[in-house]
Amino acid sequence: MSACLPVLDPACLRELGEELGDPAGAAAFLDGYRELLPVRMDSISCAVAAQDFEAAMDRVLSLKVTSTMVGARQLAGLSTELEHLVRAESWAAAGAAMHGLARAVAALTPVLT
């Protein structure tokens, strides 16, 4: 399902710039998102591996929201799927879902640079 979504939807970033009233602010947000993406992924992975519900939910929701804001539609969709798995405490499935997130990040990274 999420694989059908675009890797990056530039319209979302334009909308963010309009909401902020500053396209440069949207670009700065995107830069911060790109820089924090590896740290976020590691943090989610550790929380899922530790079966830490609170930490996993906090981190996956953060990834979902920021991915939505910048238009990283595939990653936002996969984050939503992971959120459902964490809510159900389906830790094995959540761990397996991390592979899909990693593929989405790999597809997104060259587009962000």
PDB file of C-alpha atoms in Angstrom:
ATOM      1  CA  MET A   1       0.000   0.000   0.000  1.00  0.00           C
ATOM      2  CA  SER A   2       2.652   2.563   0.997  1.00  0.00           C
ATOM      3  CA  ALA A   3       4.848   1.518  -1.918  1.00  0.00           C
ATOM      4  CA  CYS A   4       2.300   3.153  -4.249  1.00  0.00           C
ATOM      5  CA  LEU A   5       2.856   6.514  -2.587  1.00  0.00           C
ATOM      6  CA  PRO A   6       5.425   8.950  -3.973  1.00  0.00           C
ATOM      7  CA  VAL A   7       8.821   8.988  -2.301  1.00  0.00           C
ATOM      8  CA  LEU A   8       8.629  12.772  -2.027  1.00  0.00           C
ATOM      9  CA  ASP A   9       5.721  15.068  -2.805  1.00  0.00           C
ATOM     10  CA  PRO A  10       7.163  18.559  -3.393  1.00  0.00           C
ATOM     11  CA  ALA A  11       3.695  20.111  -3.050  1.00  0.00           C
ATOM     12  CA  CYS A  12       3.774  19.349   0.689  1.00  0.00           C
ATOM     13  CA  LEU A  13       6.990  21.297   1.130  1.00  0.00           C
ATOM     14  CA  ARG A  14       5.570  24.226  -0.841  1.00  0.00           C
ATOM     15  CA  GLU A  15       2.492  24.163   1.390  1.00  0.00           C
ATOM     16  CA  LEU A  16       4.704  24.131   4.470  1.00  0.00           C
ATOM     17  CA  GLY A  17       6.550  27.180   3.139  1.00  0.00           C
ATOM     18  CA  GLU A  18       3.221  28.940   2.564  1.00  0.00           C
ATOM     19  CA  GLU A  19       1.992  28.057   6.053  1.00  0.00           C
ATOM     20  CA  LEU A  20       5.210  29.366   7.547  1.00  0.00           C
ATOM     21  CA  GLY A  21       5.106  32.403   5.274  1.00  0.00           C
ATOM     22  CA  ASP A  22       8.723  31.652   4.477  1.00  0.00           C
ATOM     23  CA  PRO A  23       9.937  29.182   1.817  1.00  0.00           C
ATOM     24  CA  ALA A  24      13.422  29.374   3.346  1.00  0.00           C
ATOM     25  CA  GLY A  25      11.950  28.180   6.646  1.00  0.00           C
ATOM     26  CA  ALA A  26      10.527  25.135   4.879  1.00  0.00           C
ATOM     27  CA  ALA A  27      13.918  24.436   3.326  1.00  0.00           C
ATOM     28  CA  ALA A  28      15.567  24.722   6.740  1.00  0.00           C
ATOM     29  CA  PHE A  29      12.980  22.320   8.192  1.00  0.00           C
ATOM     30  CA  LEU A  30      13.758  19.866   5.377  1.00  0.00           C
ATOM     31  CA  ASP A  31      17.496  20.157   6.107  1.00  0.00           C
ATOM     32  CA  GLY A  32      16.883  19.363   9.775  1.00  0.00           C
ATOM     33  CA  TYR A  33      14.634  16.460   8.822  1.00  0.00           C
ATOM     34  CA  ARG A  34      17.318  15.034   6.536  1.00  0.00           C
ATOM     35  CA  GLU A  35      20.028  15.376   9.177  1.00  0.00           C
ATOM     36  CA  LEU A  36      17.939  13.746  11.918  1.00  0.00           C
ATOM     37  CA  LEU A  37      16.563  10.905   9.798  1.00  0.00           C
ATOM     38  CA  PRO A  38      19.357   8.383  10.570  1.00  0.00           C
ATOM     39  CA  VAL A  39      19.156   9.179  14.293  1.00  0.00           C
ATOM     40  CA  ARG A  40      15.369   8.790  14.256  1.00  0.00           C
ATOM     41  CA  MET A  41      15.605   5.462  12.473  1.00  0.00           C
ATOM     42  CA  ASP A  42      18.165   4.143  14.960  1.00  0.00           C
ATOM     43  CA  SER A  43      16.046   5.346  17.855  1.00  0.00           C
ATOM     44  CA  ILE A  44      12.882   3.686  16.519  1.00  0.00           C
ATOM     45  CA  SER A  45      14.770   0.474  15.836  1.00  0.00           C
ATOM     46  CA  CYS A  46      16.165   0.371  19.379  1.00  0.00           C
ATOM     47  CA  ALA A  47      12.764   1.095  20.930  1.00  0.00           C
ATOM     48  CA  VAL A  48      11.090  -1.642  18.873  1.00  0.00           C
ATOM     49  CA  ALA A  49      13.873  -4.131  19.651  1.00  0.00           C
ATOM     50  CA  ALA A  50      13.523  -3.329  23.374  1.00  0.00           C
ATOM     51  CA  GLN A  51       9.729  -3.598  23.094  1.00  0.00           C
ATOM     52  CA  ASP A  52       9.501  -0.194  24.743  1.00  0.00           C
ATOM     53  CA  PHE A  53       5.942   0.874  23.944  1.00  0.00           C
ATOM     54  CA  GLU A  54       6.237   4.501  25.111  1.00  0.00           C
ATOM     55  CA  ALA A  55       9.529   5.175  23.340  1.00  0.00           C
ATOM     56  CA  ALA A  56       8.476   3.379  20.147  1.00  0.00           C
ATOM     57  CA  MET A  57       5.198   5.304  19.953  1.00  0.00           C
ATOM     58  CA  ASP A  58       6.881   8.635  20.632  1.00  0.00           C
ATOM     59  CA  ARG A  59       9.507   8.074  17.968  1.00  0.00           C
ATOM     60  CA  VAL A  60       7.283   6.584  15.276  1.00  0.00           C
ATOM     61  CA  LEU A  61       4.701   9.348  15.700  1.00  0.00           C
ATOM     62  CA  SER A  62       7.444  11.956  15.415  1.00  0.00           C
ATOM     63  CA  LEU A  63       8.709  10.326  12.219  1.00  0.00           C
ATOM     64  CA  LYS A  64       5.185  10.079  10.809  1.00  0.00           C
ATOM     65  CA  VAL A  65       4.362  13.734  11.479  1.00  0.00           C
ATOM     66  CA  THR A  66       7.622  15.190  10.209  1.00  0.00           C
ATOM     67  CA  SER A  67       7.592  12.911   7.159  1.00  0.00           C
ATOM     68  CA  THR A  68       4.088  14.103   6.365  1.00  0.00           C
ATOM     69  CA  MET A  69       5.146  17.734   6.755  1.00  0.00           C
ATOM     70  CA  VAL A  70       8.021  17.437   4.264  1.00  0.00           C
ATOM     71  CA  GLY A  71       6.050  15.271   1.837  1.00  0.00           C
ATOM     72  CA  ALA A  72       7.931  12.011   2.400  1.00  0.00           C
ATOM     73  CA  ARG A  73       4.713  10.152   1.627  1.00  0.00           C
ATOM     74  CA  GLN A  74       6.055   6.571   1.507  1.00  0.00           C
ATOM     75  CA  LEU A  75       7.868   6.982   4.788  1.00  0.00           C
ATOM     76  CA  ALA A  76       4.816   8.595   6.399  1.00  0.00           C
ATOM     77  CA  GLY A  77       2.627   5.714   5.211  1.00  0.00           C
ATOM     78  CA  LEU A  78       5.039   3.092   6.493  1.00  0.00           C
ATOM     79  CA  SER A  79       5.287   4.965   9.787  1.00  0.00           C
ATOM     80  CA  THR A  80       1.503   4.746  10.102  1.00  0.00           C
ATOM     81  CA  GLU A  81       1.673   1.002   9.508  1.00  0.00           C
ATOM     82  CA  LEU A  82       4.409   0.682  12.127  1.00  0.00           C
ATOM     83  CA  GLU A  83       2.351   2.775  14.534  1.00  0.00           C
ATOM     84  CA  HIS A  84      -0.506   0.255  14.261  1.00  0.00           C
ATOM     85  CA  LEU A  85       1.876  -2.633  14.938  1.00  0.00           C
ATOM     86  CA  VAL A  86       3.341  -0.909  17.986  1.00  0.00           C
ATOM     87  CA  ARG A  87      -0.134  -0.073  19.311  1.00  0.00           C
ATOM     88  CA  ALA A  88      -0.979  -3.777  19.023  1.00  0.00           C
ATOM     89  CA  GLU A  89       2.367  -4.617  20.635  1.00  0.00           C
ATOM     90  CA  SER A  90       3.117  -6.891  17.682  1.00  0.00           C
ATOM     91  CA  TRP A  91       6.828  -6.571  18.271  1.00  0.00           C
ATOM     92  CA  ALA A  92       7.990  -9.260  15.814  1.00  0.00           C
ATOM     93  CA  ALA A  93       5.932  -7.711  13.013  1.00  0.00           C
ATOM     94  CA  ALA A  94       7.116  -4.242  14.028  1.00  0.00           C
ATOM     95  CA  GLY A  95      10.708  -5.431  13.840  1.00  0.00           C
ATOM     96  CA  ALA A  96      10.078  -6.829  10.374  1.00  0.00           C
ATOM     97  CA  ALA A  97       8.398  -3.562   9.343  1.00  0.00           C
ATOM     98  CA  MET A  98      11.633  -1.733  10.135  1.00  0.00           C
ATOM     99  CA  HIS A  99      13.090  -3.239   6.948  1.00  0.00           C
ATOM    100  CA  GLY A 100      10.417  -1.472   4.898  1.00  0.00           C
ATOM    101  CA  LEU A 101      11.163   1.790   6.674  1.00  0.00           C
ATOM    102  CA  ALA A 102      14.870   1.365   5.950  1.00  0.00           C
ATOM    103  CA  ARG A 103      14.113   0.807   2.241  1.00  0.00           C
ATOM    104  CA  ALA A 104      11.940   3.924   2.186  1.00  0.00           C
ATOM    105  CA  VAL A 105      14.720   5.953   3.807  1.00  0.00           C
ATOM    106  CA  ALA A 106      17.203   4.594   1.256  1.00  0.00           C
ATOM    107  CA  ALA A 107      14.874   5.650  -1.570  1.00  0.00           C
ATOM    108  CA  LEU A 108      14.280   9.064  -0.003  1.00  0.00           C
ATOM    109  CA  THR A 109      17.857   9.977   0.884  1.00  0.00           C
ATOM    110  CA  PRO A 110      19.092  10.724  -2.661  1.00  0.00           C
ATOM    111  CA  VAL A 111      15.961  12.767  -3.356  1.00  0.00           C
ATOM    112  CA  LEU A 112      16.576  14.943  -0.297  1.00  0.00           C
ATOM    113  CA  THR A 113      20.130  15.851  -1.251  1.00  0.00           C
TER     114      THR A 113
END
